[in-house]
Structure formats: C-alpha cells, structure tokens
Amino acid sequence: FRIDNFLPSAREACWAAIPLLLLLVLIGILSERLWSIPVDWRSVTPVFRYMLWGTFQQYGLQGYFHNRLSRVISQPLWSSAVNAVVFMSFHIPNPVLMAFTLVGGFACSMLYLQSRNLFVLGVFHGAIGLLLSNVFPREWMLNMRVGPGYFR
C-alpha cells in the first residue's frame, strides 16, 4: 500500500479508466438508466464502502496473485493477461461482470506493475463497479451476484 505516488498513479490510471467510464455512461444513456442513479449525501457511505471493497479485491488480486504470477511469468503482458483471467473467473457465471472484469482486470494488472498503488486501483475499481451496477438492467446483473448465488 503506497500513497507517495498516488497522483502520478491516478493520472496514469485515467488512460484506462476514462474509456471504460465513458463506455458505461454511453450504456447508461442508451439504457435510460444513467439518470436513475441516486446521487445525494446518503450515497457517500455506500460509495466509500464499495471503494474499500474494491481496494481489498485489488489487494488480493494484485498483492497476492499478481506478485506471484510475475515471478513465474516474466512477461508483464502475459502475467497481466493470466491475472485478468483469474479475476474474471471469480465472477463466473455473471456474463456482464465476466466481460468487464476481464478488461478491467487486465488494465489494473498492467497499472499495478507500473505503480504498485492499490489505493488508485481501488478507486478505479469502485468507480467502474458502481457505474456498472447501475447502468445495466437489474435482470442482467442480478445485483452483481456471482457463483452459485447467481442462480437464486
């Protein structure tokens, strides 16, 4: 966990985050769900909690898995690709989450190798995840459930 390089890491993460965020905004506009996202002072606590959850997930993915994968797979592109597949597999069988976690997992893995800043990745993860959970129809996302709970 580093904070000394937060701003440079955040600037670098924008190259990956902005296109994904714009894609999700476009999906939200087309699905007419973007304007139904509740934005008020009561949203602060759940947003903060989800950012912490995203940081924890990035700690597990990057700090545990990717650090070990990088020792076995020396090519950053390949270790990041394998790490993204690992992250995507945690989201089986939710097809929307699988697609976004494959792309987002790869982007976060590449960013982690550059800056090793989990806080930036947690904010990135949280922003994408919160928007993702709100712009797709509920019947597609099933409250972002994964694993056996997806079929309930």
mmCIF file of C-alpha atoms in Angstrom:
data_model
loop_
_atom_site.group_PDB
_atom_site.id
_atom_site.type_symbol
_atom_site.label_atom_id
_atom_site.label_comp_id
_atom_site.label_asym_id
_atom_site.label_seq_id
_atom_site.Cartn_x
_atom_site.Cartn_y
_atom_site.Cartn_z
ATOM 1 C CA PHE A 1 0.000 0.000 0.000
ATOM 2 C CA ARG A 2 1.619 3.200 -1.194
ATOM 3 C CA ILE A 3 0.444 6.787 -1.086
ATOM 4 C CA ASP A 4 3.656 8.527 -2.120
ATOM 5 C CA ASN A 5 2.827 8.085 -5.820
ATOM 6 C CA PHE A 6 -0.958 8.478 -5.635
ATOM 7 C CA LEU A 7 -1.307 11.440 -8.022
ATOM 8 C CA PRO A 8 1.072 10.174 -10.732
ATOM 9 C CA SER A 9 -0.583 6.750 -10.493
ATOM 10 C CA ALA A 10 -4.041 8.311 -10.729
ATOM 11 C CA ARG A 11 -3.028 10.238 -13.851
ATOM 12 C CA GLU A 12 -1.748 7.016 -15.411
ATOM 13 C CA ALA A 13 -4.917 5.138 -14.421
ATOM 14 C CA CYS A 14 -7.045 7.733 -16.222
ATOM 15 C CA TRP A 15 -5.843 6.298 -19.559
ATOM 16 C CA ALA A 16 -7.666 3.068 -18.694
ATOM 17 C CA ALA A 17 -10.485 4.417 -16.512
ATOM 18 C CA ILE A 18 -11.815 7.188 -18.739
ATOM 19 C CA PRO A 19 -12.584 4.980 -21.776
ATOM 20 C CA LEU A 20 -14.319 2.394 -19.539
ATOM 21 C CA LEU A 21 -16.254 5.095 -17.691
ATOM 22 C CA LEU A 22 -17.314 6.713 -20.986
ATOM 23 C CA LEU A 23 -18.441 3.325 -22.300
ATOM 24 C CA LEU A 24 -20.533 2.796 -19.168
ATOM 25 C CA VAL A 25 -22.003 6.310 -19.402
ATOM 26 C CA LEU A 26 -22.962 5.598 -23.016
ATOM 27 C CA ILE A 27 -24.564 2.301 -21.983
ATOM 28 C CA GLY A 28 -26.388 4.164 -19.202
ATOM 29 C CA ILE A 29 -27.701 6.762 -21.657
ATOM 30 C CA LEU A 30 -28.814 4.122 -24.160
ATOM 31 C CA SER A 31 -30.473 2.016 -21.457
ATOM 32 C CA GLU A 32 -32.031 5.159 -19.936
ATOM 33 C CA ARG A 33 -30.702 4.128 -16.532
ATOM 34 C CA LEU A 34 -27.971 6.728 -16.100
ATOM 35 C CA TRP A 35 -30.345 9.371 -14.747
ATOM 36 C CA SER A 36 -31.889 6.951 -12.246
ATOM 37 C CA ILE A 37 -28.649 6.645 -10.252
ATOM 38 C CA PRO A 38 -29.287 8.140 -6.803
ATOM 39 C CA VAL A 39 -26.810 10.936 -6.121
ATOM 40 C CA ASP A 40 -27.196 12.629 -2.755
ATOM 41 C CA TRP A 41 -25.434 12.822 0.599
ATOM 42 C CA ARG A 42 -26.783 9.391 1.634
ATOM 43 C CA SER A 43 -24.773 7.853 -1.222
ATOM 44 C CA VAL A 44 -21.445 8.804 0.352
ATOM 45 C CA THR A 45 -21.258 5.882 2.809
ATOM 46 C CA PRO A 46 -22.125 3.122 0.297
ATOM 47 C CA VAL A 47 -19.721 4.640 -2.259
ATOM 48 C CA PHE A 48 -16.938 4.754 0.337
ATOM 49 C CA ARG A 49 -17.669 1.152 1.393
ATOM 50 C CA TYR A 50 -17.556 -0.037 -2.217
ATOM 51 C CA MET A 51 -14.268 1.783 -2.825
ATOM 52 C CA LEU A 52 -12.845 -0.034 0.228
ATOM 53 C CA TRP A 53 -14.202 -3.334 -1.111
ATOM 54 C CA GLY A 54 -12.587 -2.571 -4.486
ATOM 55 C CA THR A 55 -9.281 -1.820 -2.755
ATOM 56 C CA PHE A 56 -9.500 -5.100 -0.844
ATOM 57 C CA GLN A 57 -10.195 -7.010 -4.080
ATOM 58 C CA GLN A 58 -7.228 -5.316 -5.744
ATOM 59 C CA TYR A 59 -5.043 -6.222 -2.767
ATOM 60 C CA GLY A 60 -5.991 -9.877 -3.228
ATOM 61 C CA LEU A 61 -5.673 -9.816 -6.991
ATOM 62 C CA GLN A 62 -2.523 -7.744 -7.333
ATOM 63 C CA GLY A 63 -0.790 -8.089 -3.976
ATOM 64 C CA TYR A 64 -1.282 -11.826 -3.734
ATOM 65 C CA PHE A 65 -1.890 -13.340 -7.169
ATOM 66 C CA HIS A 66 -0.094 -10.943 -9.485
ATOM 67 C CA ASN A 67 3.024 -10.683 -7.351
ATOM 68 C CA ARG A 68 3.333 -14.473 -7.502
ATOM 69 C CA LEU A 69 2.412 -14.744 -11.178
ATOM 70 C CA SER A 70 5.059 -12.148 -12.033
ATOM 71 C CA ARG A 71 7.720 -14.395 -10.541
ATOM 72 C CA VAL A 72 6.649 -17.295 -12.766
ATOM 73 C CA ILE A 73 5.674 -15.358 -15.903
ATOM 74 C CA SER A 74 8.309 -12.718 -16.587
ATOM 75 C CA GLN A 75 6.490 -11.002 -19.470
ATOM 76 C CA PRO A 76 4.270 -8.236 -17.980
ATOM 77 C CA LEU A 77 1.677 -8.587 -20.755
ATOM 78 C CA TRP A 78 1.288 -12.305 -20.131
ATOM 79 C CA SER A 79 1.282 -12.146 -16.339
ATOM 80 C CA SER A 80 -1.356 -9.394 -16.551
ATOM 81 C CA ALA A 81 -3.439 -11.436 -19.005
ATOM 82 C CA VAL A 82 -3.337 -14.521 -16.774
ATOM 83 C CA ASN A 83 -4.157 -12.373 -13.746
ATOM 84 C CA ALA A 84 -7.147 -10.888 -15.605
ATOM 85 C CA VAL A 85 -8.427 -14.400 -16.380
ATOM 86 C CA VAL A 86 -8.059 -15.267 -12.678
ATOM 87 C CA PHE A 87 -10.083 -12.170 -11.752
ATOM 88 C CA MET A 88 -12.712 -12.934 -14.373
ATOM 89 C CA SER A 89 -13.035 -16.496 -13.054
ATOM 90 C CA PHE A 90 -14.072 -15.137 -9.652
ATOM 91 C CA HIS A 91 -17.084 -13.594 -11.403
ATOM 92 C CA ILE A 92 -18.396 -16.725 -13.122
ATOM 93 C CA PRO A 93 -21.233 -17.146 -14.251
ATOM 94 C CA ASN A 94 -22.296 -13.477 -14.470
ATOM 95 C CA PRO A 95 -21.589 -12.683 -18.170
ATOM 96 C CA VAL A 96 -21.591 -8.890 -17.815
ATOM 97 C CA LEU A 97 -19.218 -8.986 -14.850
ATOM 98 C CA MET A 98 -17.023 -11.555 -16.577
ATOM 99 C CA ALA A 99 -16.566 -9.315 -19.619
ATOM 100 C CA PHE A 100 -15.830 -6.186 -17.609
ATOM 101 C CA THR A 101 -13.580 -7.913 -15.074
ATOM 102 C CA LEU A 102 -11.503 -9.435 -17.862
ATOM 103 C CA VAL A 103 -10.874 -5.999 -19.401
ATOM 104 C CA GLY A 104 -10.658 -4.151 -16.083
ATOM 105 C CA GLY A 105 -8.530 -6.874 -14.510
ATOM 106 C CA PHE A 106 -6.036 -6.623 -17.349
ATOM 107 C CA ALA A 107 -5.914 -2.814 -17.136
ATOM 108 C CA CYS A 108 -5.487 -2.877 -13.348
ATOM 109 C CA SER A 109 -2.800 -5.546 -13.595
ATOM 110 C CA MET A 110 -0.790 -3.517 -16.091
ATOM 111 C CA LEU A 111 -1.214 -0.382 -13.964
ATOM 112 C CA TYR A 112 -0.147 -2.257 -10.842
ATOM 113 C CA LEU A 113 3.088 -3.347 -12.479
ATOM 114 C CA GLN A 114 3.845 0.302 -13.277
ATOM 115 C CA SER A 115 2.991 1.982 -9.995
ATOM 116 C CA ARG A 116 2.053 -0.641 -7.390
ATOM 117 C CA ASN A 117 -0.555 1.722 -5.946
ATOM 118 C CA LEU A 118 -3.517 -0.259 -4.606
ATOM 119 C CA PHE A 119 -5.440 2.830 -3.490
ATOM 120 C CA VAL A 120 -5.667 4.179 -7.043
ATOM 121 C CA LEU A 121 -6.737 0.746 -8.272
ATOM 122 C CA GLY A 122 -9.358 0.573 -5.513
ATOM 123 C CA VAL A 123 -10.850 3.922 -6.556
ATOM 124 C CA PHE A 124 -10.727 2.849 -10.218
ATOM 125 C CA HIS A 125 -12.368 -0.480 -9.336
ATOM 126 C CA GLY A 126 -15.003 1.222 -7.198
ATOM 127 C CA ALA A 127 -15.952 3.858 -9.786
ATOM 128 C CA ILE A 128 -16.255 1.313 -12.587
ATOM 129 C CA GLY A 129 -18.107 -1.173 -10.371
ATOM 130 C CA LEU A 130 -20.616 1.360 -9.072
ATOM 131 C CA LEU A 131 -21.409 2.647 -12.531
ATOM 132 C CA LEU A 132 -21.551 -0.890 -13.908
ATOM 133 C CA SER A 133 -24.033 -1.969 -11.249
ATOM 134 C CA ASN A 134 -26.367 0.883 -12.119
ATOM 135 C CA VAL A 135 -26.367 1.180 -15.919
ATOM 136 C CA PHE A 136 -27.311 -2.376 -16.872
ATOM 137 C CA PRO A 137 -30.834 -3.716 -16.330
ATOM 138 C CA ARG A 138 -31.224 -5.445 -12.953
ATOM 139 C CA GLU A 139 -32.199 -8.717 -14.622
ATOM 140 C CA TRP A 140 -28.816 -8.781 -16.395
ATOM 141 C CA MET A 141 -26.757 -8.040 -13.308
ATOM 142 C CA LEU A 142 -28.761 -9.822 -10.592
ATOM 143 C CA ASN A 143 -27.312 -7.427 -8.001
ATOM 144 C CA MET A 144 -23.807 -8.318 -9.212
ATOM 145 C CA ARG A 145 -24.099 -11.806 -7.771
ATOM 146 C CA VAL A 146 -21.543 -14.433 -8.740
ATOM 147 C CA GLY A 147 -21.043 -18.124 -8.085
ATOM 148 C CA PRO A 148 -23.965 -20.349 -7.059
ATOM 149 C CA GLY A 149 -25.853 -17.301 -5.710
ATOM 150 C CA TYR A 150 -26.189 -16.031 -9.279
ATOM 151 C CA PHE A 151 -28.889 -18.640 -9.965
ATOM 152 C CA ARG A 152 -31.085 -17.742 -6.971
#
